[in-house]
Short mmCIF file of N, CA and C and ligand atoms in Angstrom, two decimals:
data_model
loop_
_atom_site.label_atom_id
_atom_site.label_comp_id
_atom_site.label_asym_id
_atom_site.label_seq_id
_atom_site.Cartn_x
_atom_site.Cartn_y
_atom_site.Cartn_z
N MET A 1 118.76 -112.84 10.09
CA MET A 1 119.87 -112.44 10.97
C MET A 1 119.32 -111.95 12.31
N GLN A 2 119.96 -112.32 13.41
CA GLN A 2 119.48 -111.91 14.72
C GLN A 2 119.87 -110.46 15.00
N ASN A 3 118.94 -109.68 15.57
CA ASN A 3 119.26 -108.29 15.85
C ASN A 3 120.07 -108.14 17.13
N THR A 4 121.03 -107.21 17.08
CA THR A 4 121.87 -106.92 18.24
C THR A 4 121.34 -105.71 18.99
N LEU A 5 120.75 -104.80 18.23
CA LEU A 5 120.30 -103.54 18.82
C LEU A 5 118.91 -103.65 19.41
N ARG A 6 118.72 -102.94 20.52
CA ARG A 6 117.36 -102.72 21.02
C ARG A 6 117.01 -101.30 20.56
N VAL A 7 115.97 -101.17 19.75
CA VAL A 7 115.67 -99.86 19.16
C VAL A 7 114.42 -99.28 19.81
N ARG A 8 114.53 -98.00 20.15
CA ARG A 8 113.38 -97.29 20.76
C ARG A 8 113.45 -95.84 20.34
N GLU A 9 112.34 -95.11 20.60
CA GLU A 9 112.33 -93.69 20.27
C GLU A 9 113.05 -92.89 21.35
N ILE A 10 113.60 -91.77 20.95
CA ILE A 10 114.33 -90.89 21.86
C ILE A 10 113.42 -90.36 22.97
N GLU A 11 114.01 -90.11 24.14
CA GLU A 11 113.32 -89.41 25.22
C GLU A 11 114.17 -88.18 25.58
N ASP A 12 113.57 -87.23 26.30
CA ASP A 12 114.29 -85.99 26.63
C ASP A 12 115.62 -86.28 27.32
N SER A 13 115.63 -87.28 28.17
CA SER A 13 116.85 -87.58 28.94
C SER A 13 117.98 -88.14 28.07
N ASP A 14 117.69 -88.46 26.79
CA ASP A 14 118.72 -89.02 25.89
C ASP A 14 119.49 -87.94 25.13
N ILE A 15 118.98 -86.72 25.15
CA ILE A 15 119.46 -85.72 24.19
C ILE A 15 120.97 -85.50 24.26
N GLU A 16 121.49 -85.38 25.47
CA GLU A 16 122.93 -85.14 25.62
C GLU A 16 123.75 -86.30 25.00
N ALA A 17 123.33 -87.53 25.28
CA ALA A 17 124.05 -88.71 24.77
C ALA A 17 123.93 -88.81 23.25
N VAL A 18 122.78 -88.42 22.72
CA VAL A 18 122.59 -88.47 21.26
C VAL A 18 123.54 -87.48 20.58
N ILE A 19 123.61 -86.28 21.14
CA ILE A 19 124.50 -85.27 20.55
C ILE A 19 125.95 -85.75 20.63
N ALA A 20 126.30 -86.37 21.73
CA ALA A 20 127.68 -86.90 21.87
C ALA A 20 127.94 -87.97 20.81
N LEU A 21 126.97 -88.85 20.57
CA LEU A 21 127.11 -89.89 19.53
C LEU A 21 127.28 -89.24 18.16
N TRP A 22 126.50 -88.21 17.88
CA TRP A 22 126.57 -87.56 16.57
C TRP A 22 127.94 -86.90 16.36
N HIS A 23 128.47 -86.28 17.43
CA HIS A 23 129.80 -85.67 17.29
C HIS A 23 130.87 -86.76 17.12
N LYS A 24 130.75 -87.81 17.91
CA LYS A 24 131.76 -88.88 17.88
C LYS A 24 131.79 -89.56 16.51
N SER A 25 130.63 -89.74 15.89
CA SER A 25 130.58 -90.44 14.61
C SER A 25 130.75 -89.48 13.43
N GLY A 26 130.80 -88.19 13.71
CA GLY A 26 131.04 -87.21 12.65
C GLY A 26 129.82 -86.92 11.79
N VAL A 27 128.63 -87.20 12.31
CA VAL A 27 127.43 -87.03 11.49
C VAL A 27 126.77 -85.65 11.71
N ALA A 28 127.24 -84.92 12.71
CA ALA A 28 126.65 -83.60 13.00
C ALA A 28 127.47 -82.52 12.32
N PRO A 29 126.91 -81.87 11.28
CA PRO A 29 127.69 -80.82 10.61
C PRO A 29 127.81 -79.60 11.52
N SER A 30 128.93 -78.91 11.42
CA SER A 30 129.20 -77.79 12.33
C SER A 30 128.18 -76.67 12.17
N TRP A 31 127.54 -76.58 10.99
CA TRP A 31 126.63 -75.46 10.73
C TRP A 31 125.18 -75.77 11.17
N ASN A 32 124.90 -76.96 11.67
CA ASN A 32 123.55 -77.30 12.11
C ASN A 32 123.53 -77.53 13.61
N PRO A 33 122.93 -76.65 14.40
CA PRO A 33 122.88 -76.92 15.84
C PRO A 33 122.05 -78.18 16.09
N PRO A 34 122.64 -79.25 16.64
CA PRO A 34 121.88 -80.49 16.79
C PRO A 34 120.65 -80.35 17.69
N GLU A 35 120.74 -79.48 18.71
CA GLU A 35 119.60 -79.33 19.64
C GLU A 35 118.36 -78.87 18.86
N ARG A 36 118.56 -77.92 17.95
CA ARG A 36 117.43 -77.38 17.19
C ARG A 36 116.83 -78.47 16.29
N ASP A 37 117.69 -79.27 15.66
CA ASP A 37 117.21 -80.36 14.80
C ASP A 37 116.42 -81.39 15.61
N ILE A 38 116.88 -81.65 16.83
CA ILE A 38 116.18 -82.65 17.67
C ILE A 38 114.80 -82.13 18.06
N VAL A 39 114.74 -80.90 18.53
CA VAL A 39 113.45 -80.31 18.94
C VAL A 39 112.48 -80.32 17.76
N PHE A 40 112.97 -79.97 16.58
CA PHE A 40 112.09 -79.90 15.40
C PHE A 40 111.60 -81.30 15.01
N ALA A 41 112.48 -82.29 15.09
CA ALA A 41 112.09 -83.66 14.73
C ALA A 41 111.03 -84.22 15.69
N LEU A 42 111.01 -83.67 16.91
CA LEU A 42 110.09 -84.22 17.92
C LEU A 42 108.83 -83.39 18.09
N ARG A 43 108.62 -82.41 17.20
CA ARG A 43 107.50 -81.50 17.40
C ARG A 43 106.15 -82.14 17.14
N ASP A 44 106.08 -83.14 16.28
CA ASP A 44 104.81 -83.84 16.07
C ASP A 44 105.09 -85.28 15.64
N THR A 45 104.02 -85.99 15.24
CA THR A 45 104.16 -87.44 15.03
C THR A 45 104.70 -87.81 13.64
N HIS A 46 105.03 -86.81 12.81
CA HIS A 46 105.55 -87.11 11.47
C HIS A 46 107.01 -87.51 11.46
N SER A 47 107.67 -87.31 12.58
CA SER A 47 109.11 -87.63 12.63
C SER A 47 109.52 -87.96 14.05
N THR A 48 110.66 -88.64 14.14
CA THR A 48 111.21 -88.95 15.46
C THR A 48 112.69 -89.30 15.30
N ILE A 49 113.32 -89.65 16.39
CA ILE A 49 114.70 -90.14 16.33
C ILE A 49 114.71 -91.51 16.98
N LEU A 50 115.17 -92.48 16.22
CA LEU A 50 115.28 -93.85 16.74
C LEU A 50 116.68 -94.05 17.29
N LEU A 51 116.74 -94.67 18.44
CA LEU A 51 118.03 -94.95 19.08
C LEU A 51 118.24 -96.44 19.19
N GLY A 52 119.48 -96.86 18.93
CA GLY A 52 119.84 -98.27 19.07
C GLY A 52 120.76 -98.45 20.26
N GLU A 53 120.38 -99.35 21.15
CA GLU A 53 121.18 -99.60 22.35
C GLU A 53 121.63 -101.05 22.39
N ALA A 54 122.79 -101.23 23.00
CA ALA A 54 123.25 -102.59 23.33
C ALA A 54 123.65 -102.51 24.80
N GLY A 55 123.06 -103.34 25.63
CA GLY A 55 123.24 -103.17 27.07
C GLY A 55 122.67 -101.81 27.44
N ASP A 56 123.44 -101.03 28.20
CA ASP A 56 122.94 -99.69 28.56
C ASP A 56 123.63 -98.62 27.73
N GLN A 57 124.28 -99.04 26.63
CA GLN A 57 125.04 -98.09 25.81
C GLN A 57 124.26 -97.65 24.58
N LEU A 58 124.21 -96.35 24.36
CA LEU A 58 123.61 -95.81 23.14
C LEU A 58 124.65 -95.89 22.03
N ILE A 59 124.40 -96.67 20.98
CA ILE A 59 125.46 -96.83 19.97
C ILE A 59 124.99 -96.57 18.53
N ALA A 60 123.71 -96.27 18.35
CA ALA A 60 123.25 -96.00 16.98
C ALA A 60 122.06 -95.06 17.00
N SER A 61 121.89 -94.34 15.89
CA SER A 61 120.73 -93.45 15.78
C SER A 61 120.30 -93.33 14.33
N ALA A 62 119.03 -92.96 14.16
CA ALA A 62 118.53 -92.57 12.84
C ALA A 62 117.35 -91.63 13.08
N MET A 63 117.44 -90.42 12.54
CA MET A 63 116.28 -89.53 12.55
C MET A 63 115.41 -89.94 11.36
N VAL A 64 114.12 -90.06 11.60
CA VAL A 64 113.25 -90.58 10.55
C VAL A 64 111.98 -89.74 10.49
N GLY A 65 111.46 -89.54 9.28
CA GLY A 65 110.25 -88.76 9.16
C GLY A 65 109.63 -88.88 7.78
N GLU A 66 108.38 -88.45 7.69
CA GLU A 66 107.73 -88.43 6.37
C GLU A 66 107.12 -87.06 6.16
N ASP A 67 107.14 -86.61 4.90
CA ASP A 67 106.71 -85.24 4.61
C ASP A 67 105.42 -85.19 3.80
N GLY A 68 104.67 -86.30 3.77
CA GLY A 68 103.45 -86.34 2.99
C GLY A 68 103.69 -86.88 1.59
N HIS A 69 104.95 -87.12 1.24
CA HIS A 69 105.27 -87.65 -0.10
C HIS A 69 106.28 -88.79 0.00
N ARG A 70 107.35 -88.57 0.76
CA ARG A 70 108.41 -89.56 0.89
C ARG A 70 108.82 -89.70 2.35
N GLY A 71 109.43 -90.85 2.61
CA GLY A 71 110.09 -91.02 3.89
C GLY A 71 111.53 -90.55 3.77
N TRP A 72 112.05 -90.00 4.85
CA TRP A 72 113.43 -89.49 4.85
C TRP A 72 114.17 -90.01 6.09
N VAL A 73 115.45 -90.22 5.94
CA VAL A 73 116.28 -90.64 7.07
C VAL A 73 117.48 -89.70 7.16
N TYR A 74 117.76 -89.23 8.35
CA TYR A 74 118.89 -88.33 8.61
C TYR A 74 119.65 -88.84 9.83
N TYR A 75 120.80 -88.27 10.08
CA TYR A 75 121.59 -88.58 11.29
C TYR A 75 121.72 -90.10 11.51
N VAL A 76 122.04 -90.82 10.43
CA VAL A 76 122.32 -92.26 10.58
C VAL A 76 123.74 -92.38 11.13
N ALA A 77 123.85 -92.92 12.31
CA ALA A 77 125.15 -92.96 12.97
C ALA A 77 125.31 -94.23 13.80
N VAL A 78 126.51 -94.79 13.72
CA VAL A 78 126.89 -95.90 14.60
C VAL A 78 128.18 -95.47 15.29
N ASP A 79 128.24 -95.67 16.58
CA ASP A 79 129.46 -95.36 17.34
C ASP A 79 130.66 -95.99 16.63
N PRO A 80 131.71 -95.20 16.37
CA PRO A 80 132.88 -95.73 15.64
C PRO A 80 133.44 -97.02 16.23
N GLU A 81 133.32 -97.19 17.54
CA GLU A 81 133.84 -98.43 18.17
C GLU A 81 133.00 -99.65 17.85
N HIS A 82 131.82 -99.43 17.24
CA HIS A 82 130.91 -100.55 16.96
C HIS A 82 130.56 -100.66 15.47
N GLN A 83 131.28 -99.90 14.64
CA GLN A 83 130.95 -99.94 13.20
C GLN A 83 131.43 -101.24 12.56
N LYS A 84 130.88 -101.49 11.36
CA LYS A 84 131.26 -102.66 10.54
C LYS A 84 130.89 -103.98 11.21
N SER A 85 129.84 -103.97 12.03
CA SER A 85 129.38 -105.25 12.58
C SER A 85 127.88 -105.42 12.38
N GLY A 86 127.33 -104.69 11.41
CA GLY A 86 125.93 -104.90 11.04
C GLY A 86 124.94 -103.99 11.73
N LEU A 87 125.43 -103.06 12.57
CA LEU A 87 124.49 -102.21 13.32
C LEU A 87 123.88 -101.10 12.46
N GLY A 88 124.67 -100.62 11.49
CA GLY A 88 124.12 -99.63 10.55
C GLY A 88 122.95 -100.22 9.78
N ARG A 89 123.13 -101.43 9.34
CA ARG A 89 122.05 -102.15 8.65
C ARG A 89 120.82 -102.27 9.56
N GLU A 90 121.05 -102.57 10.83
CA GLU A 90 119.92 -102.76 11.77
C GLU A 90 119.16 -101.46 12.04
N ILE A 91 119.90 -100.36 12.24
CA ILE A 91 119.20 -99.11 12.55
C ILE A 91 118.46 -98.61 11.30
N MET A 92 119.03 -98.88 10.10
CA MET A 92 118.31 -98.52 8.87
C MET A 92 117.05 -99.38 8.69
N GLN A 93 117.14 -100.63 9.06
CA GLN A 93 115.95 -101.50 8.97
C GLN A 93 114.85 -100.98 9.90
N ALA A 94 115.25 -100.55 11.10
CA ALA A 94 114.27 -100.00 12.05
C ALA A 94 113.65 -98.72 11.49
N ALA A 95 114.47 -97.88 10.84
CA ALA A 95 113.96 -96.65 10.24
C ALA A 95 112.95 -96.98 9.13
N GLU A 96 113.28 -97.95 8.30
CA GLU A 96 112.37 -98.35 7.22
C GLU A 96 111.08 -98.92 7.79
N ASN A 97 111.18 -99.71 8.85
CA ASN A 97 109.97 -100.27 9.46
C ASN A 97 109.06 -99.16 9.98
N TRP A 98 109.68 -98.14 10.59
CA TRP A 98 108.90 -97.01 11.13
C TRP A 98 108.14 -96.33 9.99
N LEU A 99 108.83 -96.14 8.86
CA LEU A 99 108.20 -95.46 7.72
C LEU A 99 107.11 -96.31 7.08
N VAL A 100 107.38 -97.59 6.91
CA VAL A 100 106.39 -98.49 6.31
C VAL A 100 105.13 -98.52 7.17
N ALA A 101 105.29 -98.51 8.48
CA ALA A 101 104.15 -98.52 9.39
C ALA A 101 103.28 -97.27 9.21
N ARG A 102 103.86 -96.20 8.64
CA ARG A 102 103.11 -94.96 8.40
C ARG A 102 102.70 -94.80 6.94
N GLY A 103 102.82 -95.85 6.16
CA GLY A 103 102.32 -95.83 4.79
C GLY A 103 103.33 -95.41 3.74
N CYS A 104 104.58 -95.15 4.12
CA CYS A 104 105.58 -94.76 3.12
C CYS A 104 105.98 -95.97 2.28
N TRP A 105 106.27 -95.75 1.02
CA TRP A 105 106.77 -96.83 0.17
C TRP A 105 108.12 -96.49 -0.47
N LYS A 106 108.56 -95.26 -0.31
CA LYS A 106 109.91 -94.91 -0.78
C LYS A 106 110.64 -94.15 0.33
N VAL A 107 111.92 -94.43 0.45
CA VAL A 107 112.75 -93.79 1.48
C VAL A 107 113.92 -93.11 0.78
N GLN A 108 114.21 -91.91 1.20
CA GLN A 108 115.32 -91.17 0.62
C GLN A 108 116.25 -90.65 1.71
N LEU A 109 117.46 -90.36 1.33
CA LEU A 109 118.42 -89.77 2.27
C LEU A 109 119.45 -88.98 1.49
N LEU A 110 120.13 -88.09 2.16
CA LEU A 110 121.14 -87.24 1.54
C LEU A 110 122.52 -87.66 2.01
N ILE A 111 123.48 -87.63 1.09
CA ILE A 111 124.88 -87.89 1.44
C ILE A 111 125.68 -86.66 1.06
N ARG A 112 126.40 -86.12 2.02
CA ARG A 112 127.21 -84.94 1.70
C ARG A 112 128.31 -85.31 0.71
N ALA A 113 128.68 -84.38 -0.17
CA ALA A 113 129.72 -84.65 -1.18
C ALA A 113 131.02 -85.07 -0.51
N SER A 114 131.27 -84.56 0.70
CA SER A 114 132.51 -84.89 1.40
C SER A 114 132.46 -86.27 2.08
N ASN A 115 131.32 -86.96 1.95
CA ASN A 115 131.14 -88.25 2.65
C ASN A 115 130.75 -89.35 1.66
N GLN A 116 131.29 -89.24 0.43
CA GLN A 116 130.90 -90.17 -0.65
C GLN A 116 131.17 -91.64 -0.32
N GLY A 117 132.17 -91.88 0.55
CA GLY A 117 132.53 -93.26 0.89
C GLY A 117 131.37 -94.05 1.45
N VAL A 118 130.43 -93.34 2.06
CA VAL A 118 129.31 -94.00 2.72
C VAL A 118 128.28 -94.54 1.71
N LYS A 119 128.43 -94.12 0.44
CA LYS A 119 127.54 -94.65 -0.61
C LYS A 119 127.58 -96.17 -0.64
N ASN A 120 128.76 -96.73 -0.43
CA ASN A 120 128.91 -98.20 -0.47
C ASN A 120 128.04 -98.87 0.58
N PHE A 121 127.97 -98.24 1.75
CA PHE A 121 127.13 -98.78 2.82
C PHE A 121 125.67 -98.82 2.36
N TYR A 122 125.17 -97.68 1.86
CA TYR A 122 123.75 -97.63 1.45
C TYR A 122 123.48 -98.57 0.28
N GLU A 123 124.43 -98.64 -0.66
CA GLU A 123 124.22 -99.55 -1.80
C GLU A 123 124.15 -101.00 -1.32
N SER A 124 124.93 -101.32 -0.29
CA SER A 124 124.93 -102.71 0.20
C SER A 124 123.62 -103.07 0.88
N ILE A 125 122.82 -102.05 1.26
CA ILE A 125 121.50 -102.36 1.85
C ILE A 125 120.36 -101.97 0.89
N GLY A 126 120.69 -101.82 -0.39
CA GLY A 126 119.63 -101.72 -1.40
C GLY A 126 119.35 -100.34 -1.97
N TYR A 127 120.07 -99.31 -1.51
CA TYR A 127 119.79 -97.95 -1.98
C TYR A 127 120.51 -97.65 -3.29
N LYS A 128 119.89 -96.77 -4.10
CA LYS A 128 120.47 -96.39 -5.39
C LYS A 128 120.58 -94.87 -5.47
N ASP A 129 121.57 -94.42 -6.20
CA ASP A 129 121.75 -92.99 -6.45
C ASP A 129 120.55 -92.48 -7.27
N THR A 130 119.86 -91.43 -6.79
CA THR A 130 118.69 -90.94 -7.51
C THR A 130 119.08 -90.06 -8.70
N GLU A 131 120.36 -89.72 -8.77
CA GLU A 131 120.86 -88.86 -9.84
C GLU A 131 120.03 -87.60 -9.98
N THR A 132 119.71 -87.02 -8.84
CA THR A 132 119.04 -85.72 -8.81
C THR A 132 119.97 -84.73 -8.11
N VAL A 133 119.71 -83.46 -8.30
CA VAL A 133 120.48 -82.43 -7.62
C VAL A 133 119.62 -81.88 -6.50
N CYS A 134 120.17 -81.82 -5.32
CA CYS A 134 119.44 -81.29 -4.17
C CYS A 134 119.82 -79.82 -4.00
N MET A 135 118.84 -78.94 -3.91
CA MET A 135 119.11 -77.52 -3.73
C MET A 135 118.47 -77.05 -2.45
N LYS A 136 118.99 -75.97 -1.87
CA LYS A 136 118.40 -75.49 -0.62
C LYS A 136 118.41 -73.97 -0.55
N ASN A 137 117.57 -73.46 0.32
CA ASN A 137 117.52 -72.04 0.60
C ASN A 137 117.17 -71.89 2.08
N VAL A 138 117.56 -70.82 2.69
CA VAL A 138 117.16 -70.57 4.08
C VAL A 138 116.00 -69.59 4.02
N VAL A 139 114.85 -69.98 4.59
CA VAL A 139 113.65 -69.19 4.38
C VAL A 139 113.15 -68.48 5.64
N GLU A 140 113.86 -68.66 6.76
CA GLU A 140 113.42 -67.94 7.97
C GLU A 140 113.88 -66.50 7.91
N ASN A 141 113.20 -65.62 8.64
CA ASN A 141 113.59 -64.20 8.68
C ASN A 141 114.71 -64.00 9.69
C1 COA B 1 127.56 -95.35 7.77
C2 COA B 1 127.46 -96.16 9.06
C3 COA B 1 126.15 -95.80 9.77
C4 COA B 1 127.49 -97.65 8.72
O1 COA B 1 127.33 -98.34 9.92
P1 COA B 1 128.01 -99.80 10.13
O2 COA B 1 127.45 -100.34 11.40
O3 COA B 1 129.48 -99.66 10.05
O4 COA B 1 127.47 -100.58 8.87
P2 COA B 1 127.17 -102.16 8.77
O5 COA B 1 128.19 -102.89 9.57
O6 COA B 1 125.75 -102.41 9.09
O7 COA B 1 127.43 -102.39 7.24
C5 COA B 1 126.47 -102.88 6.36
C6 COA B 1 127.16 -103.14 5.05
O8 COA B 1 127.76 -101.93 4.55
C7 COA B 1 129.15 -102.11 4.35
N1 COA B 1 129.82 -100.89 4.77
C8 COA B 1 129.64 -100.21 5.92
N2 COA B 1 130.38 -99.08 5.92
C9 COA B 1 131.04 -99.07 4.75
C10 COA B 1 131.96 -98.17 4.16
N3 COA B 1 132.36 -97.03 4.76
N4 COA B 1 132.44 -98.47 2.94
C11 COA B 1 132.06 -99.61 2.31
N5 COA B 1 131.17 -100.49 2.79
C12 COA B 1 130.68 -100.23 4.01
C13 COA B 1 129.54 -103.27 5.26
O9 COA B 1 130.68 -103.91 4.77
C14 COA B 1 128.30 -104.13 5.20
O10 COA B 1 128.27 -104.92 4.03
P3 COA B 1 128.00 -106.49 4.12
O11 COA B 1 126.70 -106.67 4.87
O12 COA B 1 127.94 -106.91 2.71
O13 COA B 1 129.15 -107.01 4.89
C15 COA B 1 128.66 -95.85 9.99
O14 COA B 1 129.85 -96.11 9.28
C16 COA B 1 128.71 -94.42 10.51
O15 COA B 1 128.10 -94.10 11.54
N6 COA B 1 129.45 -93.52 9.80
C17 COA B 1 129.65 -92.15 10.25
C18 COA B 1 128.40 -91.33 10.12
C19 COA B 1 127.88 -91.27 8.70
O16 COA B 1 128.61 -90.99 7.76
N7 COA B 1 126.56 -91.51 8.53
C20 COA B 1 125.89 -91.48 7.26
C21 COA B 1 125.46 -90.12 6.92
S1 COA B 1 124.67 -90.05 5.31
#
């Protein structure tokens, strides 16, 4: 299949547009300041944010990183005006390519309980429910 998106890594000048895309697509939870997540993802070479453009329009994103054990993908978003035309598949393929290039062989992602409908999208591109429970704690002072 021919790719529609031109995919590249985020630059500082993209940050405002990326946050706007995340709000527009509903992928930014109200309790996570997106600026902080972006700065943290860009702190070293283990992670980055991939952006998908068509023409001069930013229409897709995927935050991607590896933690020494698995590859992870977050903030997978396609502009609502461009959804259901294969761009989600393309940005996920770019995320997987980025991880494979760094030696990862498994990729994982989290789906919020309130966003279960998106499971169909991931299943259609080969992902399976890990049937594990994800737990969290806040460890900063
Ligand atoms: C999830 C998302 C990235 C998918 O992007 P997209 O560009 O619409 O997806 P694609 O067009 O590449 O779809 C790929 C396949 O998934 C299917 N699909 C996509 N969204 C679907 C949905 N909500 N329900 C069922 N199937 C879906 C498509 O039909 C397609 O299948 P096909 O190739 O057999 O025709 C996009 O809907 C989005 O940004 N959603 C809001 C943010 C979000 O929830 N992100 C995920 C956080 S975990």
